[in-house]
Amino acid sequence: MTTFKRKHKTRSLYYRVRGRGESLLLIHGMGSTGADWEFQVRALERHFRVIVPDLPGSGYSPAFEGDFSISDCAEVLWALSDHLQASPANIVGFSLGGAVALEMAL
């Protein structure tokens, strides 16, 4: 778990990093956690530095206070990428994670 300050807000986020190489950020969907990527991580970590966060309010990550948006999730994942010095060239998401990935790409 790490804590970030971004846009005058402090956010905490739990994440795991496995493997080496080019960064690959895996973003889970609503009602899910980063642990749902475990099967894929085992294969991907041979070729990538796989970063698997639990989105806010999921798994081991605390929820944001008040309402939060897809944009807020994208902001905290960019802060995580900055923290890890791993601006991801590769982002994969499913369901809500796909929407967050799209926001990050924009």
mmCIF file of N, CA and C in Angstrom:
data_model
loop_
_atom_site.group_PDB
_atom_site.id
_atom_site.type_symbol
_atom_site.label_atom_id
_atom_site.label_comp_id
_atom_site.label_asym_id
_atom_site.label_seq_id
_atom_site.Cartn_x
_atom_site.Cartn_y
_atom_site.Cartn_z
ATOM 1 N N MET A 1 0.864 -1.170 0.000
ATOM 2 C CA MET A 1 0.000 0.000 0.000
ATOM 3 C C MET A 1 0.897 1.214 0.000
ATOM 4 N N THR A 2 0.525 2.184 -0.795
ATOM 5 C CA THR A 2 1.257 3.436 -0.823
ATOM 6 C C THR A 2 0.264 4.587 -0.852
ATOM 7 N N THR A 3 0.725 5.742 -0.449
ATOM 8 C CA THR A 3 -0.121 6.927 -0.401
ATOM 9 C C THR A 3 0.447 7.971 -1.351
ATOM 10 N N PHE A 4 -0.439 8.620 -2.119
ATOM 11 C CA PHE A 4 -0.062 9.609 -3.112
ATOM 12 C C PHE A 4 -0.738 10.923 -2.807
ATOM 13 N N LYS A 5 -0.100 12.000 -3.188
ATOM 14 C CA LYS A 5 -0.752 13.305 -3.155
ATOM 15 C C LYS A 5 -0.855 13.752 -4.603
ATOM 16 N N ARG A 6 -2.055 13.981 -5.068
ATOM 17 C CA ARG A 6 -2.291 14.373 -6.456
ATOM 18 C C ARG A 6 -3.415 15.388 -6.461
ATOM 19 N N LYS A 7 -3.196 16.492 -7.113
ATOM 20 C CA LYS A 7 -4.212 17.546 -7.194
ATOM 21 C C LYS A 7 -4.758 17.905 -5.816
ATOM 22 N N HIS A 8 -3.859 18.075 -4.861
ATOM 23 C CA HIS A 8 -4.201 18.509 -3.502
ATOM 24 C C HIS A 8 -5.050 17.495 -2.735
ATOM 25 N N LYS A 9 -5.088 16.250 -3.201
ATOM 26 C CA LYS A 9 -5.823 15.200 -2.501
ATOM 27 C C LYS A 9 -4.839 14.085 -2.181
ATOM 28 N N THR A 10 -4.966 13.523 -0.990
ATOM 29 C CA THR A 10 -4.136 12.387 -0.615
ATOM 30 C C THR A 10 -4.946 11.119 -0.828
ATOM 31 N N ARG A 11 -4.352 10.154 -1.519
ATOM 32 C CA ARG A 11 -5.026 8.900 -1.834
ATOM 33 C C ARG A 11 -4.116 7.734 -1.465
ATOM 34 N N SER A 12 -4.700 6.669 -0.916
ATOM 35 C CA SER A 12 -3.957 5.442 -0.648
ATOM 36 C C SER A 12 -4.423 4.372 -1.616
ATOM 37 N N LEU A 13 -3.498 3.519 -2.022
ATOM 38 C CA LEU A 13 -3.832 2.492 -2.997
ATOM 39 C C LEU A 13 -2.946 1.270 -2.744
ATOM 40 N N TYR A 14 -3.551 0.100 -2.727
ATOM 41 C CA TYR A 14 -2.826 -1.162 -2.608
ATOM 42 C C TYR A 14 -2.517 -1.657 -4.022
ATOM 43 N N TYR A 15 -1.321 -2.184 -4.208
ATOM 44 C CA TYR A 15 -0.945 -2.711 -5.517
ATOM 45 C C TYR A 15 0.116 -3.792 -5.356
ATOM 46 N N ARG A 16 0.278 -4.590 -6.416
ATOM 47 C CA ARG A 16 1.318 -5.599 -6.486
ATOM 48 C C ARG A 16 2.097 -5.377 -7.784
ATOM 49 N N VAL A 17 3.386 -5.662 -7.757
ATOM 50 C CA VAL A 17 4.226 -5.585 -8.953
ATOM 51 C C VAL A 17 4.963 -6.905 -9.078
ATOM 52 N N ARG A 18 4.891 -7.492 -10.264
ATOM 53 C CA ARG A 18 5.599 -8.758 -10.507
ATOM 54 C C ARG A 18 6.212 -8.725 -11.896
ATOM 55 N N GLY A 19 7.315 -9.411 -12.044
ATOM 56 C CA GLY A 19 7.968 -9.528 -13.338
ATOM 57 C C GLY A 19 8.903 -8.374 -13.633
ATOM 58 N N ARG A 20 9.478 -8.425 -14.839
ATOM 59 C CA ARG A 20 10.426 -7.405 -15.281
ATOM 60 C C ARG A 20 10.163 -7.103 -16.745
ATOM 61 N N GLY A 21 10.606 -5.932 -17.148
ATOM 62 C CA GLY A 21 10.454 -5.545 -18.551
ATOM 63 C C GLY A 21 9.580 -4.321 -18.675
ATOM 64 N N GLU A 22 8.992 -4.163 -19.840
ATOM 65 C CA GLU A 22 8.104 -3.043 -20.118
ATOM 66 C C GLU A 22 6.885 -3.122 -19.189
ATOM 67 N N SER A 23 6.421 -1.976 -18.718
ATOM 68 C CA SER A 23 5.307 -1.948 -17.767
ATOM 69 C C SER A 23 3.981 -2.321 -18.425
ATOM 70 N N LEU A 24 3.179 -3.047 -17.680
ATOM 71 C CA LEU A 24 1.830 -3.424 -18.088
ATOM 72 C C LEU A 24 0.925 -3.225 -16.878
ATOM 73 N N LEU A 25 -0.016 -2.307 -16.986
ATOM 74 C CA LEU A 25 -0.959 -2.011 -15.912
ATOM 75 C C LEU A 25 -2.250 -2.769 -16.171
ATOM 76 N N LEU A 26 -2.685 -3.598 -15.213
ATOM 77 C CA LEU A 26 -3.933 -4.359 -15.321
ATOM 78 C C LEU A 26 -4.956 -3.768 -14.365
ATOM 79 N N ILE A 27 -6.117 -3.371 -14.899
ATOM 80 C CA ILE A 27 -7.137 -2.694 -14.097
ATOM 81 C C ILE A 27 -8.399 -3.556 -14.068
ATOM 82 N N HIS A 28 -8.829 -3.914 -12.883
ATOM 83 C CA HIS A 28 -9.999 -4.783 -12.724
ATOM 84 C C HIS A 28 -11.311 -4.006 -12.857
ATOM 85 N N GLY A 29 -12.400 -4.743 -12.894
ATOM 86 C CA GLY A 29 -13.727 -4.155 -13.025
ATOM 87 C C GLY A 29 -14.420 -3.945 -11.688
ATOM 88 N N MET A 30 -15.619 -3.384 -11.758
ATOM 89 C CA MET A 30 -16.449 -3.124 -10.574
ATOM 90 C C MET A 30 -16.812 -4.444 -9.905
ATOM 91 N N GLY A 31 -16.765 -4.459 -8.582
ATOM 92 C CA GLY A 31 -17.108 -5.671 -7.828
ATOM 93 C C GLY A 31 -16.019 -6.719 -7.889
ATOM 94 N N SER A 32 -14.843 -6.326 -8.276
ATOM 95 C CA SER A 32 -13.724 -7.229 -8.470
ATOM 96 C C SER A 32 -12.519 -6.675 -7.718
ATOM 97 N N THR A 33 -11.385 -7.358 -7.796
ATOM 98 C CA THR A 33 -10.129 -6.874 -7.215
ATOM 99 C C THR A 33 -8.987 -7.233 -8.165
ATOM 100 N N GLY A 34 -7.818 -6.709 -7.874
ATOM 101 C CA GLY A 34 -6.650 -7.051 -8.674
ATOM 102 C C GLY A 34 -6.341 -8.539 -8.650
ATOM 103 N N ALA A 35 -6.773 -9.225 -7.603
ATOM 104 C CA ALA A 35 -6.520 -10.671 -7.497
ATOM 105 C C ALA A 35 -7.173 -11.447 -8.642
ATOM 106 N N ASP A 36 -8.194 -10.877 -9.261
ATOM 107 C CA ASP A 36 -8.858 -11.563 -10.379
ATOM 108 C C ASP A 36 -7.959 -11.701 -11.604
ATOM 109 N N TRP A 37 -6.841 -10.982 -11.641
ATOM 110 C CA TRP A 37 -5.892 -11.073 -12.744
ATOM 111 C C TRP A 37 -4.828 -12.157 -12.509
ATOM 112 N N GLU A 38 -4.865 -12.858 -11.394
ATOM 113 C CA GLU A 38 -3.764 -13.755 -11.014
ATOM 114 C C GLU A 38 -3.394 -14.764 -12.106
ATOM 115 N N PHE A 39 -4.362 -15.368 -12.731
ATOM 116 C CA PHE A 39 -4.069 -16.356 -13.777
ATOM 117 C C PHE A 39 -3.282 -15.715 -14.919
ATOM 118 N N GLN A 40 -3.696 -14.518 -15.348
ATOM 119 C CA GLN A 40 -3.011 -13.832 -16.438
ATOM 120 C C GLN A 40 -1.630 -13.332 -16.010
ATOM 121 N N VAL A 41 -1.509 -12.877 -14.746
ATOM 122 C CA VAL A 41 -0.233 -12.354 -14.264
ATOM 123 C C VAL A 41 0.847 -13.421 -14.354
ATOM 124 N N ARG A 42 0.510 -14.642 -14.010
ATOM 125 C CA ARG A 42 1.509 -15.715 -14.054
ATOM 126 C C ARG A 42 2.121 -15.866 -15.441
ATOM 127 N N ALA A 43 1.328 -15.692 -16.470
ATOM 128 C CA ALA A 43 1.853 -15.787 -17.840
ATOM 129 C C ALA A 43 2.543 -14.494 -18.276
ATOM 130 N N LEU A 44 1.972 -13.359 -17.906
ATOM 131 C CA LEU A 44 2.479 -12.065 -18.372
ATOM 132 C C LEU A 44 3.776 -11.628 -17.694
ATOM 133 N N GLU A 45 3.988 -12.055 -16.449
ATOM 134 C CA GLU A 45 5.177 -11.594 -15.720
ATOM 135 C C GLU A 45 6.479 -12.098 -16.338
ATOM 136 N N ARG A 46 6.408 -13.064 -17.216
ATOM 137 C CA ARG A 46 7.610 -13.540 -17.915
ATOM 138 C C ARG A 46 8.111 -12.516 -18.935
ATOM 139 N N HIS A 47 7.210 -11.615 -19.361
ATOM 140 C CA HIS A 47 7.542 -10.673 -20.423
ATOM 141 C C HIS A 47 7.399 -9.204 -20.026
ATOM 142 N N PHE A 48 6.684 -8.937 -18.932
ATOM 143 C CA PHE A 48 6.368 -7.571 -18.535
ATOM 144 C C PHE A 48 6.591 -7.356 -17.039
ATOM 145 N N ARG A 49 6.738 -6.109 -16.684
ATOM 146 C CA ARG A 49 6.642 -5.683 -15.278
ATOM 147 C C ARG A 49 5.155 -5.402 -15.069
ATOM 148 N N VAL A 50 4.476 -6.331 -14.455
ATOM 149 C CA VAL A 50 3.023 -6.271 -14.324
ATOM 150 C C VAL A 50 2.652 -5.531 -13.034
ATOM 151 N N ILE A 51 1.836 -4.499 -13.182
ATOM 152 C CA ILE A 51 1.376 -3.685 -12.054
ATOM 153 C C ILE A 51 -0.115 -3.940 -11.895
ATOM 154 N N VAL A 52 -0.500 -4.417 -10.713
ATOM 155 C CA VAL A 52 -1.884 -4.806 -10.483
ATOM 156 C C VAL A 52 -2.408 -4.116 -9.221
ATOM 157 N N PRO A 53 -3.126 -3.005 -9.375
ATOM 158 C CA PRO A 53 -3.694 -2.321 -8.214
ATOM 159 C C PRO A 53 -5.077 -2.860 -7.862
ATOM 160 N N ASP A 54 -5.479 -2.598 -6.633
ATOM 161 C CA ASP A 54 -6.888 -2.726 -6.241
ATOM 162 C C ASP A 54 -7.440 -1.312 -6.335
ATOM 163 N N LEU A 55 -8.447 -1.097 -7.170
ATOM 164 C CA LEU A 55 -9.045 0.235 -7.295
ATOM 165 C C LEU A 55 -9.599 0.694 -5.947
ATOM 166 N N PRO A 56 -9.743 1.993 -5.757
ATOM 167 C CA PRO A 56 -10.267 2.510 -4.489
ATOM 168 C C PRO A 56 -11.595 1.852 -4.092
ATOM 169 N N GLY A 57 -11.657 1.410 -2.850
ATOM 170 C CA GLY A 57 -12.858 0.748 -2.337
ATOM 171 C C GLY A 57 -12.953 -0.717 -2.691
ATOM 172 N N SER A 58 -11.910 -1.268 -3.294
ATOM 173 C CA SER A 58 -11.884 -2.679 -3.699
ATOM 174 C C SER A 58 -10.694 -3.364 -3.043
ATOM 175 N N GLY A 59 -10.859 -4.624 -2.716
ATOM 176 C CA GLY A 59 -9.756 -5.394 -2.150
ATOM 177 C C GLY A 59 -9.158 -4.718 -0.934
ATOM 178 N N TYR A 60 -7.851 -4.487 -0.977
ATOM 179 C CA TYR A 60 -7.133 -3.890 0.149
ATOM 180 C C TYR A 60 -7.025 -2.359 0.073
ATOM 181 N N SER A 61 -7.561 -1.749 -0.962
ATOM 182 C CA SER A 61 -7.495 -0.287 -1.095
ATOM 183 C C SER A 61 -8.692 0.365 -0.410
ATOM 184 N N PRO A 62 -8.432 1.384 0.412
ATOM 185 C CA PRO A 62 -9.553 2.087 1.053
ATOM 186 C C PRO A 62 -10.345 2.884 0.021
ATOM 187 N N ALA A 63 -11.598 3.102 0.326
ATOM 188 C CA ALA A 63 -12.460 3.894 -0.560
ATOM 189 C C ALA A 63 -12.097 5.368 -0.458
ATOM 190 N N PHE A 64 -12.344 6.107 -1.544
ATOM 191 C CA PHE A 64 -12.223 7.561 -1.496
ATOM 192 C C PHE A 64 -13.323 8.086 -0.596
ATOM 193 N N GLU A 65 -13.080 9.200 0.060
ATOM 194 C CA GLU A 65 -14.145 9.845 0.828
ATOM 195 C C GLU A 65 -15.095 10.509 -0.144
ATOM 196 N N GLY A 66 -16.390 10.361 0.088
ATOM 197 C CA GLY A 66 -17.386 10.971 -0.798
ATOM 198 C C GLY A 66 -17.452 10.260 -2.132
ATOM 199 N N ASP A 67 -18.009 10.955 -3.095
ATOM 200 C CA ASP A 67 -18.156 10.397 -4.433
ATOM 201 C C ASP A 67 -16.805 10.377 -5.144
ATOM 202 N N PHE A 68 -16.652 9.467 -6.086
ATOM 203 C CA PHE A 68 -15.462 9.470 -6.926
ATOM 204 C C PHE A 68 -15.868 9.057 -8.324
ATOM 205 N N SER A 69 -15.025 9.413 -9.272
ATOM 206 C CA SER A 69 -15.350 9.194 -10.680
ATOM 207 C C SER A 69 -14.286 8.327 -11.348
ATOM 208 N N ILE A 70 -14.565 7.976 -12.575
ATOM 209 C CA ILE A 70 -13.588 7.257 -13.384
ATOM 210 C C ILE A 70 -12.329 8.109 -13.533
ATOM 211 N N SER A 71 -12.526 9.399 -13.688
ATOM 212 C CA SER A 71 -11.397 10.321 -13.791
ATOM 213 C C SER A 71 -10.542 10.299 -12.521
ATOM 214 N N ASP A 72 -11.179 10.228 -11.342
ATOM 215 C CA ASP A 72 -10.440 10.126 -10.075
ATOM 216 C C ASP A 72 -9.604 8.845 -10.038
ATOM 217 N N CYS A 73 -10.180 7.745 -10.510
ATOM 218 C CA CYS A 73 -9.433 6.478 -10.544
ATOM 219 C C CYS A 73 -8.240 6.591 -11.488
ATOM 220 N N ALA A 74 -8.446 7.209 -12.641
ATOM 221 C CA ALA A 74 -7.352 7.387 -13.590
ATOM 222 C C ALA A 74 -6.241 8.238 -12.972
ATOM 223 N N GLU A 75 -6.616 9.292 -12.260
ATOM 224 C CA GLU A 75 -5.623 10.161 -11.607
ATOM 225 C C GLU A 75 -4.771 9.384 -10.608
ATOM 226 N N VAL A 76 -5.403 8.563 -9.790
ATOM 227 C CA VAL A 76 -4.626 7.827 -8.789
ATOM 228 C C VAL A 76 -3.746 6.769 -9.447
ATOM 229 N N LEU A 77 -4.177 6.205 -10.572
ATOM 230 C CA LEU A 77 -3.330 5.235 -11.272
ATOM 231 C C LEU A 77 -2.161 5.923 -11.968
ATOM 232 N N TRP A 78 -2.355 7.156 -12.458
ATOM 233 C CA TRP A 78 -1.211 7.907 -12.993
ATOM 234 C C TRP A 78 -0.233 8.231 -11.874
ATOM 235 N N ALA A 79 -0.755 8.561 -10.694
ATOM 236 C CA ALA A 79 0.122 8.825 -9.547
ATOM 237 C C ALA A 79 0.904 7.565 -9.172
ATOM 238 N N LEU A 80 0.252 6.411 -9.219
ATOM 239 C CA LEU A 80 0.944 5.147 -8.959
ATOM 240 C C LEU A 80 2.047 4.926 -9.994
ATOM 241 N N SER A 81 1.735 5.164 -11.249
ATOM 242 C CA SER A 81 2.735 5.005 -12.312
ATOM 243 C C SER A 81 3.921 5.929 -12.089
ATOM 244 N N ASP A 82 3.643 7.169 -11.707
ATOM 245 C CA ASP A 82 4.724 8.110 -11.399
ATOM 246 C C ASP A 82 5.561 7.598 -10.230
ATOM 247 N N HIS A 83 4.883 7.131 -9.194
ATOM 248 C CA HIS A 83 5.568 6.606 -8.002
ATOM 249 C C HIS A 83 6.507 5.449 -8.351
ATOM 250 N N LEU A 84 6.051 4.588 -9.243
ATOM 251 C CA LEU A 84 6.837 3.413 -9.636
ATOM 252 C C LEU A 84 7.804 3.717 -10.782
ATOM 253 N N GLN A 85 7.793 4.950 -11.237
ATOM 254 C CA GLN A 85 8.594 5.343 -12.403
ATOM 255 C C GLN A 85 8.333 4.386 -13.551
ATOM 256 N N ALA A 86 7.040 4.183 -13.808
ATOM 257 C CA ALA A 86 6.629 3.183 -14.788
ATOM 258 C C ALA A 86 5.454 3.687 -15.610
ATOM 259 N N SER A 87 5.637 4.820 -16.280
ATOM 260 C CA SER A 87 4.542 5.281 -17.134
ATOM 261 C C SER A 87 4.192 4.154 -18.092
ATOM 262 N N PRO A 88 3.010 3.581 -17.907
ATOM 263 C CA PRO A 88 2.690 2.372 -18.665
ATOM 264 C C PRO A 88 2.449 2.642 -20.145
ATOM 265 N N ALA A 89 3.160 1.894 -20.961
ATOM 266 C CA ALA A 89 2.902 1.923 -22.393
ATOM 267 C C ALA A 89 1.752 0.978 -22.707
ATOM 268 N N ASN A 90 1.469 0.092 -21.779
ATOM 269 C CA ASN A 90 0.445 -0.931 -21.968
ATOM 270 C C ASN A 90 -0.530 -0.887 -20.796
ATOM 271 N N ILE A 91 -1.797 -0.730 -21.117
ATOM 272 C CA ILE A 91 -2.839 -0.708 -20.090
ATOM 273 C C ILE A 91 -3.957 -1.619 -20.556
ATOM 274 N N VAL A 92 -4.373 -2.524 -19.678
ATOM 275 C CA VAL A 92 -5.463 -3.448 -19.983
ATOM 276 C C VAL A 92 -6.479 -3.351 -18.863
ATOM 277 N N GLY A 93 -7.758 -3.252 -19.221
ATOM 278 C CA GLY A 93 -8.807 -3.221 -18.213
ATOM 279 C C GLY A 93 -10.035 -3.954 -18.700
ATOM 280 N N PHE A 94 -10.831 -4.428 -17.765
ATOM 281 C CA PHE A 94 -12.121 -5.012 -18.135
ATOM 282 C C PHE A 94 -13.218 -4.312 -17.350
ATOM 283 N N SER A 95 -14.366 -4.173 -17.969
ATOM 284 C CA SER A 95 -15.527 -3.525 -17.365
ATOM 285 C C SER A 95 -15.138 -2.113 -16.913
ATOM 286 N N LEU A 96 -15.335 -1.778 -15.642
ATOM 287 C CA LEU A 96 -14.949 -0.467 -15.129
ATOM 288 C C LEU A 96 -13.474 -0.192 -15.415
ATOM 289 N N GLY A 97 -12.632 -1.193 -15.300
ATOM 290 C CA GLY A 97 -11.210 -1.030 -15.587
ATOM 291 C C GLY A 97 -10.952 -0.606 -17.020
ATOM 292 N N GLY A 98 -11.789 -1.037 -17.945
ATOM 293 C CA GLY A 98 -11.678 -0.603 -19.335
ATOM 294 C C GLY A 98 -11.994 0.873 -19.475
ATOM 295 N N ALA A 99 -12.999 1.339 -18.730
ATOM 296 C CA ALA A 99 -13.347 2.763 -18.750
ATOM 297 C C ALA A 99 -12.223 3.598 -18.143
ATOM 298 N N VAL A 100 -11.618 3.118 -17.067
ATOM 299 C CA VAL A 100 -10.491 3.813 -16.444
ATOM 300 C C VAL A 100 -9.309 3.843 -17.401
ATOM 301 N N ALA A 101 -9.030 2.721 -18.076
ATOM 302 C CA ALA A 101 -7.945 2.658 -19.049
ATOM 303 C C ALA A 101 -8.169 3.663 -20.182
ATOM 304 N N LEU A 102 -9.398 3.763 -20.656
ATOM 305 C CA LEU A 102 -9.724 4.732 -21.704
ATOM 306 C C LEU A 102 -9.489 6.153 -21.218
ATOM 307 N N GLU A 103 -9.904 6.454 -20.008
ATOM 308 C CA GLU A 103 -9.677 7.791 -19.421
ATOM 309 C C GLU A 103 -8.190 8.075 -19.314
ATOM 310 N N MET A 104 -7.406 7.080 -18.933
ATOM 311 C CA MET A 104 -5.953 7.281 -18.843
ATOM 312 C C MET A 104 -5.367 7.557 -20.227
ATOM 313 N N ALA A 105 -5.859 6.871 -21.242
ATOM 314 C CA ALA A 105 -5.359 7.072 -22.593
ATOM 315 C C ALA A 105 -5.706 8.459 -23.124
ATOM 316 N N LEU A 106 -6.876 8.950 -22.715
ATOM 317 C CA LEU A 106 -7.275 10.286 -23.169
ATOM 318 C C LEU A 106 -6.441 11.344 -22.514
#
